[in-house]
Tab-separated table of C-alpha atoms in Angstrom:
chain	number	residue	atom	x	y	z
A	1	UNK	CA	64.099	51.645	105.850
A	2	UNK	CA	67.689	53.470	105.167
A	3	UNK	CA	69.542	52.523	102.088
A	4	UNK	CA	72.975	53.208	100.459
A	5	UNK	CA	73.063	55.072	96.940
A	6	UNK	CA	74.552	52.002	95.403
A	7	UNK	CA	71.468	49.817	97.322
A	8	UNK	CA	68.719	52.235	96.120
A	9	UNK	CA	70.248	52.456	92.660
A	10	UNK	CA	69.987	48.750	92.307
A	11	UNK	CA	66.390	48.415	93.839
A	12	UNK	CA	65.438	51.151	91.544
A	13	UNK	CA	67.207	49.008	88.527
A	14	UNK	CA	65.221	46.203	89.475
A	15	UNK	CA	61.872	47.940	89.832
A	16	UNK	CA	62.315	49.769	86.357
A	17	UNK	CA	60.699	48.366	83.274
A	18	UNK	CA	62.367	48.505	79.805
A	19	UNK	CA	64.459	44.934	80.314
A	20	UNK	CA	61.947	41.935	80.793
A	21	UNK	CA	64.327	39.311	81.123
A	22	UNK	CA	61.470	37.185	81.686
A	23	UNK	CA	60.552	37.517	78.251
A	24	UNK	CA	64.073	38.351	76.137
A	25	UNK	CA	65.843	35.108	77.453
A	26	UNK	CA	63.427	32.771	76.526
A	27	UNK	CA	62.672	34.427	72.889
A	28	UNK	CA	66.805	34.700	72.453
A	29	UNK	CA	66.940	30.840	73.402
A	30	UNK	CA	63.724	29.940	71.186
A	31	UNK	CA	64.640	32.275	67.820
A	32	UNK	CA	68.531	31.553	68.633
A	33	UNK	CA	67.711	27.651	68.714
A	34	UNK	CA	65.526	27.770	65.709
A	35	UNK	CA	68.102	29.367	63.796
A	36	UNK	CA	70.892	26.532	64.726
A	37	UNK	CA	68.370	24.196	63.811
A	38	UNK	CA	67.886	25.381	60.526
A	39	UNK	CA	71.336	25.454	60.429
A	40	UNK	CA	71.403	21.644	61.246
A	41	UNK	CA	68.899	21.357	58.272
A	42	UNK	CA	71.433	22.860	55.852
A	43	UNK	CA	74.258	20.932	56.986
A	44	UNK	CA	72.169	17.648	56.728
A	45	UNK	CA	70.670	18.936	53.256
A	46	UNK	CA	74.095	19.848	51.472
A	47	UNK	CA	75.746	16.618	53.353
A	48	UNK	CA	72.505	14.490	51.674
A	49	UNK	CA	74.057	16.055	48.367
A	50	UNK	CA	77.504	14.842	48.673
A	51	UNK	CA	79.222	16.858	50.131
A	52	UNK	CA	81.824	16.045	52.701
A	53	UNK	CA	81.101	17.245	56.373
A	54	UNK	CA	83.442	20.121	56.767
A	55	UNK	CA	82.538	21.767	53.160
A	56	UNK	CA	78.457	20.975	54.139
A	57	UNK	CA	79.565	23.260	57.223
A	58	UNK	CA	81.380	26.137	55.754
A	59	UNK	CA	78.242	26.016	52.614
A	60	UNK	CA	75.772	26.202	55.435
A	61	UNK	CA	77.760	29.173	56.773
A	62	UNK	CA	77.670	31.006	53.383
A	63	UNK	CA	74.285	30.351	52.864
A	64	UNK	CA	73.324	31.617	56.492
A	65	UNK	CA	75.064	35.122	55.708
A	66	UNK	CA	73.346	35.449	52.591
A	67	UNK	CA	70.119	35.064	53.497
A	68	UNK	CA	70.685	37.487	56.442
A	69	UNK	CA	72.606	39.877	54.329
A	70	UNK	CA	69.241	39.897	51.781
A	71	UNK	CA	66.736	40.135	54.803
A	72	UNK	CA	68.873	43.345	56.227
A	73	UNK	CA	68.831	44.668	52.480
A	74	UNK	CA	64.526	43.876	52.716
A	75	UNK	CA	65.045	45.350	56.018
A	76	UNK	CA	63.491	42.718	57.615
A	77	UNK	CA	66.086	41.515	59.696
A	78	UNK	CA	66.376	44.251	61.947
A	79	UNK	CA	62.561	44.356	62.607
A	80	UNK	CA	62.783	40.647	63.588
A	81	UNK	CA	66.515	41.682	65.613
A	82	UNK	CA	64.363	43.866	67.627
A	83	UNK	CA	62.167	41.494	68.948
A	84	UNK	CA	64.457	38.677	69.046
A	85	UNK	CA	67.687	40.270	70.751
A	86	UNK	CA	70.286	38.086	71.207
A	87	UNK	CA	68.630	35.445	69.487
A	88	UNK	CA	69.633	37.101	66.375
A	89	UNK	CA	72.863	38.511	67.336
A	90	UNK	CA	74.888	35.496	68.021
A	91	UNK	CA	74.540	33.195	65.421
A	92	UNK	CA	76.242	34.147	61.921
A	93	UNK	CA	73.376	35.635	60.571
A	94	UNK	CA	74.005	38.365	62.875
A	95	UNK	CA	77.460	38.798	62.089
A	96	UNK	CA	76.268	39.361	58.637
A	97	UNK	CA	73.649	41.678	59.766
A	98	UNK	CA	76.564	43.720	61.158
A	99	UNK	CA	77.937	43.698	58.263
A	100	UNK	CA	75.089	44.897	55.409
A	101	UNK	CA	73.424	47.372	57.913
A	102	UNK	CA	76.575	50.116	58.627
A	103	UNK	CA	76.989	49.523	54.896
A	104	UNK	CA	73.653	50.500	53.851
A	105	UNK	CA	73.309	53.320	55.988
A	106	UNK	CA	76.559	55.085	55.295
A	107	UNK	CA	76.140	54.430	51.366
A	108	UNK	CA	75.252	57.672	50.922
A	109	UNK	CA	78.744	59.352	51.867
A	110	UNK	CA	80.109	57.361	48.962
A	111	UNK	CA	81.084	54.119	47.690
A	112	UNK	CA	84.550	54.154	48.830
A	113	UNK	CA	84.803	55.356	52.659
A	114	UNK	CA	81.113	55.168	53.580
A	115	UNK	CA	79.932	51.828	51.662
A	116	UNK	CA	83.455	50.220	51.560
A	117	UNK	CA	84.878	51.598	54.855
A	118	UNK	CA	81.538	50.640	56.950
A	119	UNK	CA	81.313	47.434	56.022
A	120	UNK	CA	84.128	46.906	58.444
A	121	UNK	CA	82.514	48.670	61.587
A	122	UNK	CA	81.444	44.878	62.831
A	123	UNK	CA	83.511	42.867	60.837
A	124	UNK	CA	86.615	44.908	61.112
A	125	UNK	CA	86.660	43.859	65.458
A	126	UNK	CA	85.622	40.790	64.920
A	127	UNK	CA	87.889	39.684	62.404
A	128	UNK	CA	90.949	41.619	64.124
A	129	UNK	CA	90.104	39.733	67.547
A	130	UNK	CA	89.575	36.895	66.246
A	131	UNK	CA	92.697	36.577	63.938
A	132	UNK	CA	94.537	37.943	66.877
A	133	UNK	CA	93.483	35.641	69.919
A	134	UNK	CA	93.943	32.630	67.459
A	135	UNK	CA	97.926	33.621	66.604
A	136	UNK	CA	98.479	33.882	70.055
A	137	UNK	CA	96.727	30.255	69.925
A	138	UNK	CA	99.081	29.199	67.072
A	139	UNK	CA	102.068	30.780	69.158
A	140	UNK	CA	101.633	28.353	72.459
A	141	UNK	CA	101.009	25.473	69.989
A	142	UNK	CA	103.784	25.958	68.148
A	143	UNK	CA	106.020	27.120	71.078
A	144	UNK	CA	105.192	24.348	73.553
A	145	UNK	CA	104.706	21.519	70.551
A	146	UNK	CA	101.412	21.203	71.082
A	147	UNK	CA	100.569	20.323	67.440
B	1	UNK	CA	64.574	9.137	66.973
B	2	UNK	CA	68.614	9.307	65.891
B	3	UNK	CA	67.734	12.751	63.803
B	4	UNK	CA	65.043	14.006	66.467
B	5	UNK	CA	67.980	14.021	69.013
B	6	UNK	CA	70.277	15.529	66.796
B	7	UNK	CA	67.876	18.560	65.741
B	8	UNK	CA	67.405	18.625	69.397
B	9	UNK	CA	70.918	19.327	70.758
B	10	UNK	CA	71.085	21.789	67.727
B	11	UNK	CA	68.549	23.959	69.090
B	12	UNK	CA	68.810	23.677	72.972
B	13	UNK	CA	72.764	24.587	72.642
B	14	UNK	CA	72.341	27.186	70.024
B	15	UNK	CA	69.455	28.299	71.963
B	16	UNK	CA	71.569	28.142	75.490
B	17	UNK	CA	74.311	30.415	73.639
B	18	UNK	CA	71.926	33.059	72.658
B	19	UNK	CA	70.208	33.178	75.738
B	20	UNK	CA	73.824	33.868	77.226
B	21	UNK	CA	74.072	36.733	74.651
B	22	UNK	CA	70.956	37.972	75.727
B	23	UNK	CA	71.622	37.912	79.597
B	24	UNK	CA	74.607	40.079	78.517
B	25	UNK	CA	72.628	42.133	77.079
B	26	UNK	CA	69.904	42.785	79.642
B	27	UNK	CA	72.449	42.897	82.945
B	28	UNK	CA	76.008	44.276	81.732
B	29	UNK	CA	76.767	47.240	79.298
B	30	UNK	CA	78.308	45.150	76.210
B	31	UNK	CA	77.266	46.280	73.257
B	32	UNK	CA	76.061	43.948	70.438
B	33	UNK	CA	79.662	44.280	68.598
B	34	UNK	CA	81.611	43.751	72.238
B	35	UNK	CA	79.472	40.765	72.243
B	36	UNK	CA	80.165	39.605	69.043
B	37	UNK	CA	83.564	40.110	69.685
B	38	UNK	CA	83.775	38.069	72.870
B	39	UNK	CA	81.749	35.263	71.478
B	40	UNK	CA	84.338	34.951	68.743
B	41	UNK	CA	87.481	35.064	71.445
B	42	UNK	CA	86.010	32.669	73.553
B	43	UNK	CA	85.867	30.186	70.413
B	44	UNK	CA	88.858	30.500	69.780
B	45	UNK	CA	89.591	29.678	73.516
B	46	UNK	CA	87.379	26.994	74.078
B	47	UNK	CA	88.211	25.941	70.702
B	48	UNK	CA	92.229	25.606	71.659
B	49	UNK	CA	91.880	23.918	75.273
B	50	UNK	CA	89.535	21.321	73.442
B	51	UNK	CA	86.048	21.970	75.226
B	52	UNK	CA	83.920	23.232	71.787
B	53	UNK	CA	85.058	19.702	69.902
B	54	UNK	CA	82.782	17.968	71.524
B	55	UNK	CA	80.008	20.340	71.433
B	56	UNK	CA	80.604	20.742	67.845
B	57	UNK	CA	79.895	16.716	67.479
B	58	UNK	CA	77.006	16.376	69.701
B	59	UNK	CA	75.256	19.704	68.481
B	60	UNK	CA	76.679	20.533	65.078
B	61	UNK	CA	74.753	23.452	63.722
B	62	UNK	CA	74.216	24.327	67.207
B	63	UNK	CA	77.735	24.863	67.895
B	64	UNK	CA	78.667	26.028	64.564
B	65	UNK	CA	76.254	28.358	63.456
B	66	UNK	CA	76.676	30.823	66.635
B	67	UNK	CA	79.637	33.379	66.150
B	68	UNK	CA	81.828	30.943	68.986
B	69	UNK	CA	81.815	28.093	66.134
B	70	UNK	CA	83.651	30.926	63.878
B	71	UNK	CA	86.085	31.306	66.595
B	72	UNK	CA	86.392	27.303	66.629
B	73	UNK	CA	86.642	27.299	63.393
B	74	UNK	CA	89.664	29.507	63.414
B	75	UNK	CA	91.476	27.675	66.558
B	76	UNK	CA	91.027	24.598	64.553
B	77	UNK	CA	92.337	26.145	61.502
B	78	UNK	CA	95.410	27.414	63.026
B	79	UNK	CA	96.085	24.099	64.736
B	80	UNK	CA	95.808	22.224	61.682
B	81	UNK	CA	98.153	24.784	59.340
B	82	UNK	CA	100.778	24.824	62.659
B	83	UNK	CA	101.013	21.053	62.111
B	84	UNK	CA	101.286	21.107	58.687
B	85	UNK	CA	103.458	24.296	57.809
B	86	UNK	CA	104.845	24.900	61.267
B	87	UNK	CA	106.105	28.163	62.088
B	88	UNK	CA	103.742	30.070	58.682
B	89	UNK	CA	100.913	28.325	59.953
B	90	UNK	CA	100.302	30.573	63.029
B	91	UNK	CA	99.608	33.347	60.318
B	92	UNK	CA	97.671	31.362	57.655
B	93	UNK	CA	95.511	29.320	59.574
B	94	UNK	CA	92.891	31.136	60.769
B	95	UNK	CA	92.122	32.737	57.501
B	96	UNK	CA	92.137	29.854	55.726
B	97	UNK	CA	89.665	28.132	57.738
B	98	UNK	CA	87.308	31.139	57.611
B	99	UNK	CA	87.780	32.058	54.064
B	100	UNK	CA	84.478	31.153	53.028
B	101	UNK	CA	82.390	33.144	55.617
B	102	UNK	CA	84.931	36.112	55.655
B	103	UNK	CA	84.529	36.252	52.028
B	104	UNK	CA	81.210	35.071	51.549
B	105	UNK	CA	79.955	38.402	54.260
B	106	UNK	CA	81.853	40.706	52.480
B	107	UNK	CA	80.660	39.906	48.971
B	108	UNK	CA	77.192	39.635	50.011
B	109	UNK	CA	77.542	42.832	52.095
B	110	UNK	CA	78.691	44.693	49.274
B	111	UNK	CA	76.403	43.640	47.044
B	112	UNK	CA	73.188	44.030	49.236
B	113	UNK	CA	74.315	47.530	50.157
B	114	UNK	CA	75.060	48.163	46.565
B	115	UNK	CA	71.392	47.362	44.989
B	116	UNK	CA	69.145	48.167	48.355
B	117	UNK	CA	68.465	51.334	49.065
B	118	UNK	CA	68.882	52.118	53.480
B	119	UNK	CA	65.798	53.303	55.221
B	120	UNK	CA	65.060	56.378	56.508
B	121	UNK	CA	65.254	56.599	59.786
B	122	UNK	CA	62.047	57.718	62.080
Protein backbone atom coordinates (compact mmCIF):
# COMPACT_ATOMS: atom_id res chain seq x y z
CA UNK A 1 0.00 0.00 0.00
CA UNK A 2 1.46 3.30 -1.06
CA UNK A 3 0.57 6.41 0.87
CA UNK A 4 1.24 10.09 0.40
CA UNK A 5 2.37 11.90 3.56
CA UNK A 6 -1.00 13.65 3.69
CA UNK A 7 -2.89 10.38 3.58
CA UNK A 8 -0.61 8.90 6.19
CA UNK A 9 -1.08 11.79 8.59
CA UNK A 10 -4.82 11.53 8.04
CA UNK A 11 -4.73 7.83 8.94
CA UNK A 12 -2.47 8.45 11.93
CA UNK A 13 -4.89 11.08 13.16
CA UNK A 14 -7.78 8.65 12.88
CA UNK A 15 -5.91 5.85 14.61
CA UNK A 16 -4.46 7.92 17.43
CA UNK A 17 -6.31 7.98 20.72
CA UNK A 18 -6.93 11.23 22.56
CA UNK A 19 -10.05 12.72 21.08
CA UNK A 20 -12.77 10.14 21.38
CA UNK A 21 -15.49 11.98 19.54
CA UNK A 22 -18.06 9.24 20.00
CA UNK A 23 -17.85 10.11 23.70
CA UNK A 24 -17.02 13.83 23.73
CA UNK A 25 -19.79 14.95 21.35
CA UNK A 26 -22.70 13.19 23.14
CA UNK A 27 -21.37 14.41 26.52
CA UNK A 28 -21.16 18.01 25.24
CA UNK A 29 -24.69 17.64 23.86
CA UNK A 30 -26.03 16.26 27.14
CA UNK A 31 -24.34 18.70 29.55
CA UNK A 32 -24.92 21.71 27.28
CA UNK A 33 -28.54 20.71 26.78
CA UNK A 34 -29.03 20.38 30.54
CA UNK A 35 -27.53 23.83 31.21
CA UNK A 36 -29.85 25.35 28.58
CA UNK A 37 -32.81 23.51 30.07
CA UNK A 38 -31.88 24.90 33.49
CA UNK A 39 -31.80 28.35 31.87
CA UNK A 40 -35.27 27.75 30.46
CA UNK A 41 -36.40 26.75 33.96
CA UNK A 42 -34.99 29.99 35.41
CA UNK A 43 -36.69 32.08 32.69
CA UNK A 44 -40.01 30.43 33.59
CA UNK A 45 -39.41 30.91 37.31
CA UNK A 46 -38.63 34.61 36.93
CA UNK A 47 -41.67 35.11 34.69
CA UNK A 48 -43.79 33.31 37.27
CA UNK A 49 -42.43 35.81 39.84
CA UNK A 50 -43.81 38.64 37.71
CA UNK A 51 -40.96 39.68 35.39
CA UNK A 52 -41.63 40.32 31.71
CA UNK A 53 -39.97 38.03 29.19
CA UNK A 54 -37.05 40.30 28.36
CA UNK A 55 -36.22 41.00 32.02
CA UNK A 56 -36.53 37.32 32.91
CA UNK A 57 -34.06 36.47 30.12
CA UNK A 58 -31.53 39.04 31.30
CA UNK A 59 -31.85 38.02 34.97
CA UNK A 60 -31.40 34.38 33.93
CA UNK A 61 -28.13 35.27 32.18
CA UNK A 62 -26.99 37.16 35.27
CA UNK A 63 -27.89 34.18 37.50
CA UNK A 64 -26.00 31.71 35.29
CA UNK A 65 -22.99 34.05 35.12
CA UNK A 66 -23.00 34.35 38.92
CA UNK A 67 -23.28 30.60 39.50
CA UNK A 68 -20.52 29.82 37.01
CA UNK A 69 -18.24 32.48 38.55
CA UNK A 70 -18.82 30.99 42.01
CA UNK A 71 -18.23 27.42 40.80
CA UNK A 72 -15.03 28.60 39.11
CA UNK A 73 -13.87 30.19 42.38
CA UNK A 74 -14.56 26.90 44.17
CA UNK A 75 -12.52 25.13 41.46
CA UNK A 76 -15.53 23.01 40.52
CA UNK A 77 -16.29 24.47 37.08
CA UNK A 78 -12.96 23.55 35.56
CA UNK A 79 -13.31 19.98 36.86
CA UNK A 80 -16.72 19.69 35.18
CA UNK A 81 -15.38 21.38 32.02
CA UNK A 82 -12.58 18.84 31.63
CA UNK A 83 -15.29 16.20 31.29
CA UNK A 84 -17.99 18.22 29.52
CA UNK A 85 -15.86 20.03 26.91
CA UNK A 86 -17.95 22.34 24.75
CA UNK A 87 -20.98 21.48 26.89
CA UNK A 88 -19.68 23.90 29.52
CA UNK A 89 -17.83 26.21 27.09
CA UNK A 90 -20.59 27.27 24.70
CA UNK A 91 -23.26 28.32 27.26
CA UNK A 92 -22.93 31.78 28.86
CA UNK A 93 -21.51 29.96 31.91
CA UNK A 94 -18.41 29.20 29.83
CA UNK A 95 -17.97 32.91 29.14
CA UNK A 96 -18.21 33.61 32.88
CA UNK A 97 -15.64 30.89 33.55
CA UNK A 98 -13.38 32.48 30.93
CA UNK A 99 -13.62 35.78 32.81
CA UNK A 100 -12.91 34.41 36.30
CA UNK A 101 -10.26 31.76 35.54
CA UNK A 102 -7.48 34.02 34.21
CA UNK A 103 -8.32 36.79 36.71
CA UNK A 104 -7.92 34.34 39.57
CA UNK A 105 -4.83 32.73 38.13
CA UNK A 106 -2.97 36.02 37.59
CA UNK A 107 -4.10 37.63 40.84
CA UNK A 108 -0.56 37.14 42.20
CA UNK A 109 0.70 39.61 39.57
CA UNK A 110 -1.25 42.39 41.24
CA UNK A 111 -4.79 43.66 41.54
CA UNK A 112 -4.53 46.05 38.59
CA UNK A 113 -2.39 44.49 35.87
CA UNK A 114 -2.90 40.96 37.22
CA UNK A 115 -6.52 40.47 38.24
CA UNK A 116 -7.92 43.58 36.57
CA UNK A 117 -6.26 43.12 33.20
CA UNK A 118 -6.46 39.33 32.91
CA UNK A 119 -10.19 39.48 33.62
CA UNK A 120 -10.47 40.49 29.95
CA UNK A 121 -8.28 37.80 28.38
CA UNK A 122 -11.40 36.00 27.08
CA UNK A 123 -14.05 38.66 27.65
CA UNK A 124 -12.01 41.24 25.70
CA UNK A 125 -11.93 39.41 22.35
CA UNK A 126 -15.57 38.34 22.74
CA UNK A 127 -16.65 41.95 23.33
CA UNK A 128 -14.34 43.39 20.63
CA UNK A 129 -15.62 41.07 17.91
CA UNK A 130 -19.21 40.95 19.17
CA UNK A 131 -19.62 44.72 19.41
CA UNK A 132 -17.77 45.32 16.13
CA UNK A 133 -20.00 42.83 14.32
CA UNK A 134 -23.07 44.51 15.81
CA UNK A 135 -21.83 47.94 14.64
CA UNK A 136 -21.29 46.64 11.10
CA UNK A 137 -24.82 45.24 11.25
CA UNK A 138 -26.10 48.60 12.54
CA UNK A 139 -24.36 50.44 9.69
CA UNK A 140 -25.97 48.13 7.14
CA UNK A 141 -29.38 48.67 8.76
CA UNK A 142 -28.89 52.42 8.75
CA UNK A 143 -27.50 52.79 5.23
CA UNK A 144 -30.11 50.58 3.62
CA UNK A 145 -32.92 51.83 5.88
CA UNK A 146 -33.80 48.33 6.99
CA UNK A 147 -35.02 49.31 10.46
CA UNK B 1 -47.62 18.67 27.59
CA UNK B 2 -46.77 22.22 26.44
CA UNK B 3 -44.25 22.61 29.23
CA UNK B 4 -42.64 19.26 28.34
CA UNK B 5 -42.26 20.39 24.72
CA UNK B 6 -40.72 23.67 25.78
CA UNK B 7 -38.00 21.97 27.84
CA UNK B 8 -37.46 19.37 25.14
CA UNK B 9 -36.70 22.08 22.55
CA UNK B 10 -34.48 23.97 25.00
CA UNK B 11 -32.50 20.78 25.64
CA UNK B 12 -32.30 19.79 21.97
CA UNK B 13 -31.31 23.16 20.50
CA UNK B 14 -28.91 24.00 23.35
CA UNK B 15 -27.41 20.51 23.12
CA UNK B 16 -26.90 20.75 19.35
CA UNK B 17 -25.19 24.15 19.66
CA UNK B 18 -22.82 22.65 22.24
CA UNK B 19 -22.25 19.51 20.16
CA UNK B 20 -21.22 21.72 17.21
CA UNK B 21 -18.72 23.40 19.54
CA UNK B 22 -17.34 19.98 20.49
CA UNK B 23 -16.97 19.04 16.82
CA UNK B 24 -14.95 22.25 16.36
CA UNK B 25 -12.74 21.33 19.35
CA UNK B 26 -12.18 17.75 18.19
CA UNK B 27 -11.71 18.29 14.46
CA UNK B 28 -10.27 21.78 14.05
CA UNK B 29 -7.43 23.64 15.71
CA UNK B 30 -9.78 26.30 17.08
CA UNK B 31 -8.99 27.27 20.67
CA UNK B 32 -11.84 27.75 23.18
CA UNK B 33 -11.37 31.55 22.95
CA UNK B 34 -11.75 31.43 19.16
CA UNK B 35 -14.85 29.26 19.48
CA UNK B 36 -16.46 31.74 21.89
CA UNK B 37 -15.64 34.64 19.56
CA UNK B 38 -16.99 32.71 16.55
CA UNK B 39 -20.22 31.90 18.39
CA UNK B 40 -20.84 35.53 19.32
CA UNK B 41 -20.15 36.77 15.78
CA UNK B 42 -22.28 33.94 14.35
CA UNK B 43 -25.06 35.03 16.72
CA UNK B 44 -24.85 38.62 15.45
CA UNK B 45 -25.01 37.44 11.81
CA UNK B 46 -27.81 34.90 12.39
CA UNK B 47 -29.69 37.46 14.46
CA UNK B 48 -29.15 40.09 11.78
CA UNK B 49 -30.49 38.00 8.92
CA UNK B 50 -33.47 36.97 11.04
CA UNK B 51 -32.67 33.29 11.42
CA UNK B 52 -32.06 33.30 15.16
CA UNK B 53 -35.30 34.94 16.29
CA UNK B 54 -37.51 31.93 15.36
CA UNK B 55 -35.02 29.67 17.16
CA UNK B 56 -35.39 31.78 20.33
CA UNK B 57 -39.18 31.55 20.03
CA UNK B 58 -38.97 27.78 19.67
CA UNK B 59 -36.25 26.89 22.16
CA UNK B 60 -36.13 29.79 24.65
CA UNK B 61 -33.13 29.17 26.90
CA UNK B 62 -31.84 26.61 24.39
CA UNK B 63 -31.10 29.52 22.03
CA UNK B 64 -30.44 32.36 24.49
CA UNK B 65 -28.11 30.56 26.95
CA UNK B 66 -25.42 29.54 24.38
CA UNK B 67 -23.07 32.35 23.40
CA UNK B 68 -24.76 32.70 20.01
CA UNK B 69 -27.66 34.08 22.08
CA UNK B 70 -25.33 36.83 23.30
CA UNK B 71 -24.61 37.77 19.70
CA UNK B 72 -28.30 37.66 18.86
CA UNK B 73 -28.93 40.04 21.77
CA UNK B 74 -26.30 42.46 20.41
CA UNK B 75 -27.94 42.46 16.96
CA UNK B 76 -31.41 42.88 18.46
CA UNK B 77 -30.22 45.80 20.61
CA UNK B 78 -28.64 47.54 17.61
CA UNK B 79 -31.76 47.11 15.50
CA UNK B 80 -33.99 48.61 18.20
CA UNK B 81 -31.55 51.45 18.91
CA UNK B 82 -31.15 52.37 15.22
CA UNK B 83 -34.93 52.48 14.84
CA UNK B 84 -35.19 54.69 17.91
CA UNK B 85 -32.14 56.96 17.74
CA UNK B 86 -30.87 56.65 14.18
CA UNK B 87 -27.13 56.98 13.62
CA UNK B 88 -26.13 57.01 17.30
CA UNK B 89 -28.04 53.77 17.87
CA UNK B 90 -25.42 51.95 15.77
CA UNK B 91 -22.98 52.56 18.62
CA UNK B 92 -25.27 52.36 21.65
CA UNK B 93 -27.51 49.40 20.77
CA UNK B 94 -25.11 46.52 21.36
CA UNK B 95 -23.90 47.56 24.78
CA UNK B 96 -27.40 48.61 25.85
CA UNK B 97 -28.93 45.19 25.29
CA UNK B 98 -25.91 43.27 26.58
CA UNK B 99 -25.16 45.58 29.51
CA UNK B 100 -26.58 43.35 32.26
CA UNK B 101 -24.57 40.32 31.14
CA UNK B 102 -21.33 42.23 30.59
CA UNK B 103 -21.58 44.11 33.90
CA UNK B 104 -22.47 40.92 35.78
CA UNK B 105 -19.54 39.00 34.27
CA UNK B 106 -17.10 41.82 35.12
CA UNK B 107 -18.37 42.39 38.66
CA UNK B 108 -18.93 38.78 39.74
CA UNK B 109 -15.66 37.85 38.06
CA UNK B 110 -13.90 40.59 39.99
CA UNK B 111 -15.48 39.57 43.31
CA UNK B 112 -14.77 35.87 42.91
CA UNK B 113 -11.18 36.47 41.78
CA UNK B 114 -10.70 38.79 44.77
CA UNK B 115 -12.16 36.44 47.39
CA UNK B 116 -11.01 33.00 46.28
CA UNK B 117 -7.48 31.63 46.23
CA UNK B 118 -6.04 30.41 42.96
CA UNK B 119 -5.53 26.67 42.89
CA UNK B 120 -1.96 25.45 42.73
CA UNK B 121 -1.18 24.01 39.37
CA UNK B 122 -0.15 20.41 39.65
